[in-house]
Short mmCIF file of C-alpha atoms and ligand atoms in Angstrom, two decimals:
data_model
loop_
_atom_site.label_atom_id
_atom_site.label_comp_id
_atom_site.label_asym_id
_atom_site.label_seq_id
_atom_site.Cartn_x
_atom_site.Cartn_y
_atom_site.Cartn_z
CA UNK A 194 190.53 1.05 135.84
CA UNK A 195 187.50 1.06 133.58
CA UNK A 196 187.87 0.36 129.79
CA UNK A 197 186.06 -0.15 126.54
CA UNK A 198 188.48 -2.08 123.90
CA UNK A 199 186.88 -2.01 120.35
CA UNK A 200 188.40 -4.55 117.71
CA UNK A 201 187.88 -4.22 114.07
CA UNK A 202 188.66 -8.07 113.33
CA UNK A 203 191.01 -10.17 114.31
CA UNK A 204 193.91 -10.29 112.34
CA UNK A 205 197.04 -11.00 114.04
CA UNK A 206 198.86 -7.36 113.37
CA UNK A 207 195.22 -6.42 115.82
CA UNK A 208 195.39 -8.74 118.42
CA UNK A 209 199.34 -10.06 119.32
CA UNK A 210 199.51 -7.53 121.89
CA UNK A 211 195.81 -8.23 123.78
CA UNK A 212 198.05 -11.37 126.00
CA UNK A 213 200.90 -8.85 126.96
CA UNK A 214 198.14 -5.76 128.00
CA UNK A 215 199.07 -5.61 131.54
CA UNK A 216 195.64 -3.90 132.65
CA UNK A 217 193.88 -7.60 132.01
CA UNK A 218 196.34 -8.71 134.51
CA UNK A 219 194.59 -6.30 137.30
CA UNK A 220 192.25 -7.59 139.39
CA UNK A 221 190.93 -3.81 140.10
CA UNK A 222 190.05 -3.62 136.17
CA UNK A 223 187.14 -3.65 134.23
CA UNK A 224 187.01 -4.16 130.43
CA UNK A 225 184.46 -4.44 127.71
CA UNK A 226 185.67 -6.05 124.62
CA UNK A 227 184.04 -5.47 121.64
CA UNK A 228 184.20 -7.26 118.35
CA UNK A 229 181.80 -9.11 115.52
CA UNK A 230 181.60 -12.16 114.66
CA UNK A 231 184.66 -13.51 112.16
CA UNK A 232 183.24 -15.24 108.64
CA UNK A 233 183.87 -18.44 110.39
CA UNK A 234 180.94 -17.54 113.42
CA UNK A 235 183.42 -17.30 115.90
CA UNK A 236 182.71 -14.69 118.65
CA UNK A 237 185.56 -12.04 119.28
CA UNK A 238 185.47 -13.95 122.72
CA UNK A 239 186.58 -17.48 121.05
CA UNK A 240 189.23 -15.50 118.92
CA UNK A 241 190.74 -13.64 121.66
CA UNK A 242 190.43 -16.90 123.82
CA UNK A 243 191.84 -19.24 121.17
CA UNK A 244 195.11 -17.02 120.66
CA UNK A 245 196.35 -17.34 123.85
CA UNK A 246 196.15 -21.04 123.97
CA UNK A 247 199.45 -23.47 123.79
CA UNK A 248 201.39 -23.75 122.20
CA UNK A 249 200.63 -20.00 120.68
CA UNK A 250 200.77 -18.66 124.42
CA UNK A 251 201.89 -20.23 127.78
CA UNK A 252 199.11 -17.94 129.56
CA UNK A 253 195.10 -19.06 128.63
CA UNK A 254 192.77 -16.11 128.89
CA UNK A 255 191.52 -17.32 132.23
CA UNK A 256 194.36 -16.47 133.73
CA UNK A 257 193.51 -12.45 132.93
CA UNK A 258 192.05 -11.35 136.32
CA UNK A 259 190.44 -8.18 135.19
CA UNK A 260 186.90 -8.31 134.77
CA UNK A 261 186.54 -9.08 131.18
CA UNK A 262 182.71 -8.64 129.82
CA UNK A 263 182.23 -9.51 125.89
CA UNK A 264 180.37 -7.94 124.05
CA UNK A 265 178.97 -9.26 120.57
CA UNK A 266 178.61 -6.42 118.04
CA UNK A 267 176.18 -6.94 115.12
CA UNK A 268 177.22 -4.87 112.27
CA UNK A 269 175.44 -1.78 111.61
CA UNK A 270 174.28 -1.63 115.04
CA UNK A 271 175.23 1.32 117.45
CA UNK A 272 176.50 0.87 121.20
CA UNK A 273 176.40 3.23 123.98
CA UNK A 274 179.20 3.68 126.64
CA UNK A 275 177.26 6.28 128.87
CA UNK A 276 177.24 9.54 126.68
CA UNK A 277 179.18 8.03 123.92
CA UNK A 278 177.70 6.88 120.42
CA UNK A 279 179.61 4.06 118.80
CA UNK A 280 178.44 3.75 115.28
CA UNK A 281 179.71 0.70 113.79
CA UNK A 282 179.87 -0.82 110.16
CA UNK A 283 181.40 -3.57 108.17
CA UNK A 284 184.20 -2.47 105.95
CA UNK A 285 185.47 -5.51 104.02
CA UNK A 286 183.76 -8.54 103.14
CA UNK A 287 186.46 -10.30 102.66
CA UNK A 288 188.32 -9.38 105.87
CA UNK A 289 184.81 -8.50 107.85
CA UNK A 290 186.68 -5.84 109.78
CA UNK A 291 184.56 -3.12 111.66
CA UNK A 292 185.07 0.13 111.25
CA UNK A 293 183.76 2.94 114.43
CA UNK A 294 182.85 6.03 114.63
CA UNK A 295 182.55 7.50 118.29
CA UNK A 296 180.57 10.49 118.76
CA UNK A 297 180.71 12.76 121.73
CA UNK A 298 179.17 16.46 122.68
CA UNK A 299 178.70 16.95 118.58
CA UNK A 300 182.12 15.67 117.96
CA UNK A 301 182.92 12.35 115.92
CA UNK A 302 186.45 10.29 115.38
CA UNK A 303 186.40 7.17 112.86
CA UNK A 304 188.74 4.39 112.95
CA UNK A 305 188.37 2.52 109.63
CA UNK A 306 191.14 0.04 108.67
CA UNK A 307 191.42 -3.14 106.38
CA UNK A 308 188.73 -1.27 103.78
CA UNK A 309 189.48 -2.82 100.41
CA UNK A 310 192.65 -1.26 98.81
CA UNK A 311 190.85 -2.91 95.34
CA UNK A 312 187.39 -1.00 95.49
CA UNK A 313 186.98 0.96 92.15
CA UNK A 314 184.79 3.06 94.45
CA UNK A 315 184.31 4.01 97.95
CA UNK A 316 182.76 1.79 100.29
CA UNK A 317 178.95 3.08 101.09
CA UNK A 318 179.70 2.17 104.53
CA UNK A 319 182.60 4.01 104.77
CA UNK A 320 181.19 6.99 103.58
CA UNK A 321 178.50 6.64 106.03
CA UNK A 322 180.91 6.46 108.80
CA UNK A 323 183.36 9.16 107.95
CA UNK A 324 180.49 11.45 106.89
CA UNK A 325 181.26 15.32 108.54
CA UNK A 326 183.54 13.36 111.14
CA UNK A 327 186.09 15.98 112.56
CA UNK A 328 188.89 12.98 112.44
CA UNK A 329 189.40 9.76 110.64
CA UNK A 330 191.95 7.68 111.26
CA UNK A 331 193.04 5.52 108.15
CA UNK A 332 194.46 2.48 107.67
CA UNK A 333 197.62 3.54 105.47
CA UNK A 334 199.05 -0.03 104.75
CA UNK A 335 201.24 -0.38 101.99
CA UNK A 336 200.98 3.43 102.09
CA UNK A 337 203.20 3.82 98.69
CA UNK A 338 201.66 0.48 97.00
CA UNK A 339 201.34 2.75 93.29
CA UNK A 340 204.52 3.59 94.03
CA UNK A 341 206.27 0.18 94.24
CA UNK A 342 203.89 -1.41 91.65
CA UNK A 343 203.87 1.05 88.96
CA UNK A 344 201.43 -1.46 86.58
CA UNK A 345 198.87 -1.99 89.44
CA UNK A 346 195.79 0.72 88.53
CA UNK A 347 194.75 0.54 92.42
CA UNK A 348 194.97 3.46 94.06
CA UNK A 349 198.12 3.75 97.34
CA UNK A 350 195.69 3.62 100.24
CA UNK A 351 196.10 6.82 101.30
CA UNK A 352 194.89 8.38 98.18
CA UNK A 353 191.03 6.45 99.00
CA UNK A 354 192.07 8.22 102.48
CA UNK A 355 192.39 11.38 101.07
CA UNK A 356 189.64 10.94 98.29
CA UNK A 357 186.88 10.07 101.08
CA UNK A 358 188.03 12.70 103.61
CA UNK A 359 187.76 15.17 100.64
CA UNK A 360 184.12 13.65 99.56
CA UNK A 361 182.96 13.57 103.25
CA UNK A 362 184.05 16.56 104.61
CA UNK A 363 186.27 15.07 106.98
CA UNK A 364 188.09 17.89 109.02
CA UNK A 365 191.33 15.50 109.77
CA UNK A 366 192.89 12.62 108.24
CA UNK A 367 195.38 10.45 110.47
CA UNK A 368 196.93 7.57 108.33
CA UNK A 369 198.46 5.14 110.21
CA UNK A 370 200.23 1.47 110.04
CA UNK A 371 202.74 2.25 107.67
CA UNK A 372 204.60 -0.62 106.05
CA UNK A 373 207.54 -1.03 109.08
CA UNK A 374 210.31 -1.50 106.80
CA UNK A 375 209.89 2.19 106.32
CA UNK A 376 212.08 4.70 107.86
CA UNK A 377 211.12 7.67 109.28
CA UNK A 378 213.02 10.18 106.94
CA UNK A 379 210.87 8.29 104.15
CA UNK A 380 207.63 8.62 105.48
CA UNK A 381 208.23 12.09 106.42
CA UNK A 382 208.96 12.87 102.67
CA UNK A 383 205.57 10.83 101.85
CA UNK A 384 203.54 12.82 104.29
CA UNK A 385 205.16 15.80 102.92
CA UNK A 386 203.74 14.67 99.60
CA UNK A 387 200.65 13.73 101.22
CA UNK A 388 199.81 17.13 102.10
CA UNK A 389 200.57 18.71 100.06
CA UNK A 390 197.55 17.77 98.15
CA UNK A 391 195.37 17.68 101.18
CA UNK A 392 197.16 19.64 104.43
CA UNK A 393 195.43 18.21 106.48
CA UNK A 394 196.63 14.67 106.48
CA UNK A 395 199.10 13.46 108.84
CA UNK A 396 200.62 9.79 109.26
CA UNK A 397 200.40 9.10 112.83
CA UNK A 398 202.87 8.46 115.39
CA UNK A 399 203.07 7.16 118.60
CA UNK A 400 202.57 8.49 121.61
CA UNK A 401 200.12 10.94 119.68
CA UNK A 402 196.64 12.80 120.60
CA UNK A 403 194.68 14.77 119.34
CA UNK A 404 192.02 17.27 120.57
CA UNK A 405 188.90 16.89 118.70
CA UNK A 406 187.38 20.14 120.34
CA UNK A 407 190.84 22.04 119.20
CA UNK A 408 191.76 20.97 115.61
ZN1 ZN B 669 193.72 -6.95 108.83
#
């Protein structure tokens, strides 16, 4: 198999799974990793490499037979995976996470997560990104943060979702991460709530896909 992995930063909740995906495993595999550099300098190759060394993991990176090729993303920059546009910009400053938008045959899906819950407005990049896109996908951590912190003034998360999908023109919001101490019968009262200020917001679930050419 052939495949194009795009990481936003580095964070553990992004990359604890990378040792266990079975594909790097297969000598018959090809994979382009793609990632910025962290605030420290360090490549997404030394991240990714570091993790899995003892006594974090018994298994060093080396040991992944696929064909891994790195590849070093600056900011702001757009790649090309034959047809495919990746647009790509920096979402947090604090976190540095990078947020994609992939555009295909006048179609466009965004993955933004880790923007800054604390912004009194929306991020200029973001806004970029998401502009017109017929799907973003939304980092809803701490999706009900007013909720359990009635003094904080920030905004939950998935009201900046909503807010920028609204101001962008966004054709489909996905939130997803949800705090996992949540059950399901409570998020699907929050997503009920969700919607019913914008309907077309959706937390996502697994195992789900969506047709951009059918929304
Ligand atoms: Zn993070």
């Amino acid at each position: 198999m052939a495949a194009h992995l795009c990481f936003t930063h580095t964070h553990w909740d992004r990359i604890q799974g990378f040792p266990f995906f079975g594909p790097a495993f297969d000598a018959s595999s090809r994979l382009h990793i793609y990632g910025a550099a962290a605030l420290n300098g360090a490549s997404i190759k030394q991240r990714l490499t570091e993790q899995m060394l003892r006594p974090n993991f018994f298994q060093p990176l080396q040991t992944m037979t696929a064909a891994l090729t790195f590849h070093n993303i600056q900011p702001g920059s757009p790649i090309s995976v034959g047809e495919v546009r990746v647009d790509t910009m920096c979402l947090h400053v604090h976190t540095s996470a990078l947020g994609y938008r992939v555009s295909w045959q006048g179609k466009a899906m965004v993955y933004a997560s880790d923007t800054d819950p604390t912004a009194e407005t929306p991020d200029p990049n973001l806004l970029f990104l998401a502009a017109g896109a017929d799907l973003l996908i939304f980092d809803g951590t701490y999706l009900d943060m007013a909720y359990h912190d009635p003094e904080s003034h920030h905004q939950a998360p998935w009201e900046m979702g909503v807010a920028i999908a609204k101001t962008t023109g966004v054709k489909r919001l996905l939130l997803f991460h949800p705090n996992p101490c949540h059950e399901d019968r409570y998020l699907a009262n929050l997503e009920d709530g969700i919607q019913a200020g914008f309907p077309r917001a959706a937390l996502a679930h697994e195992g789900m896909a969506v047709d951009l050419f059918h929304l």
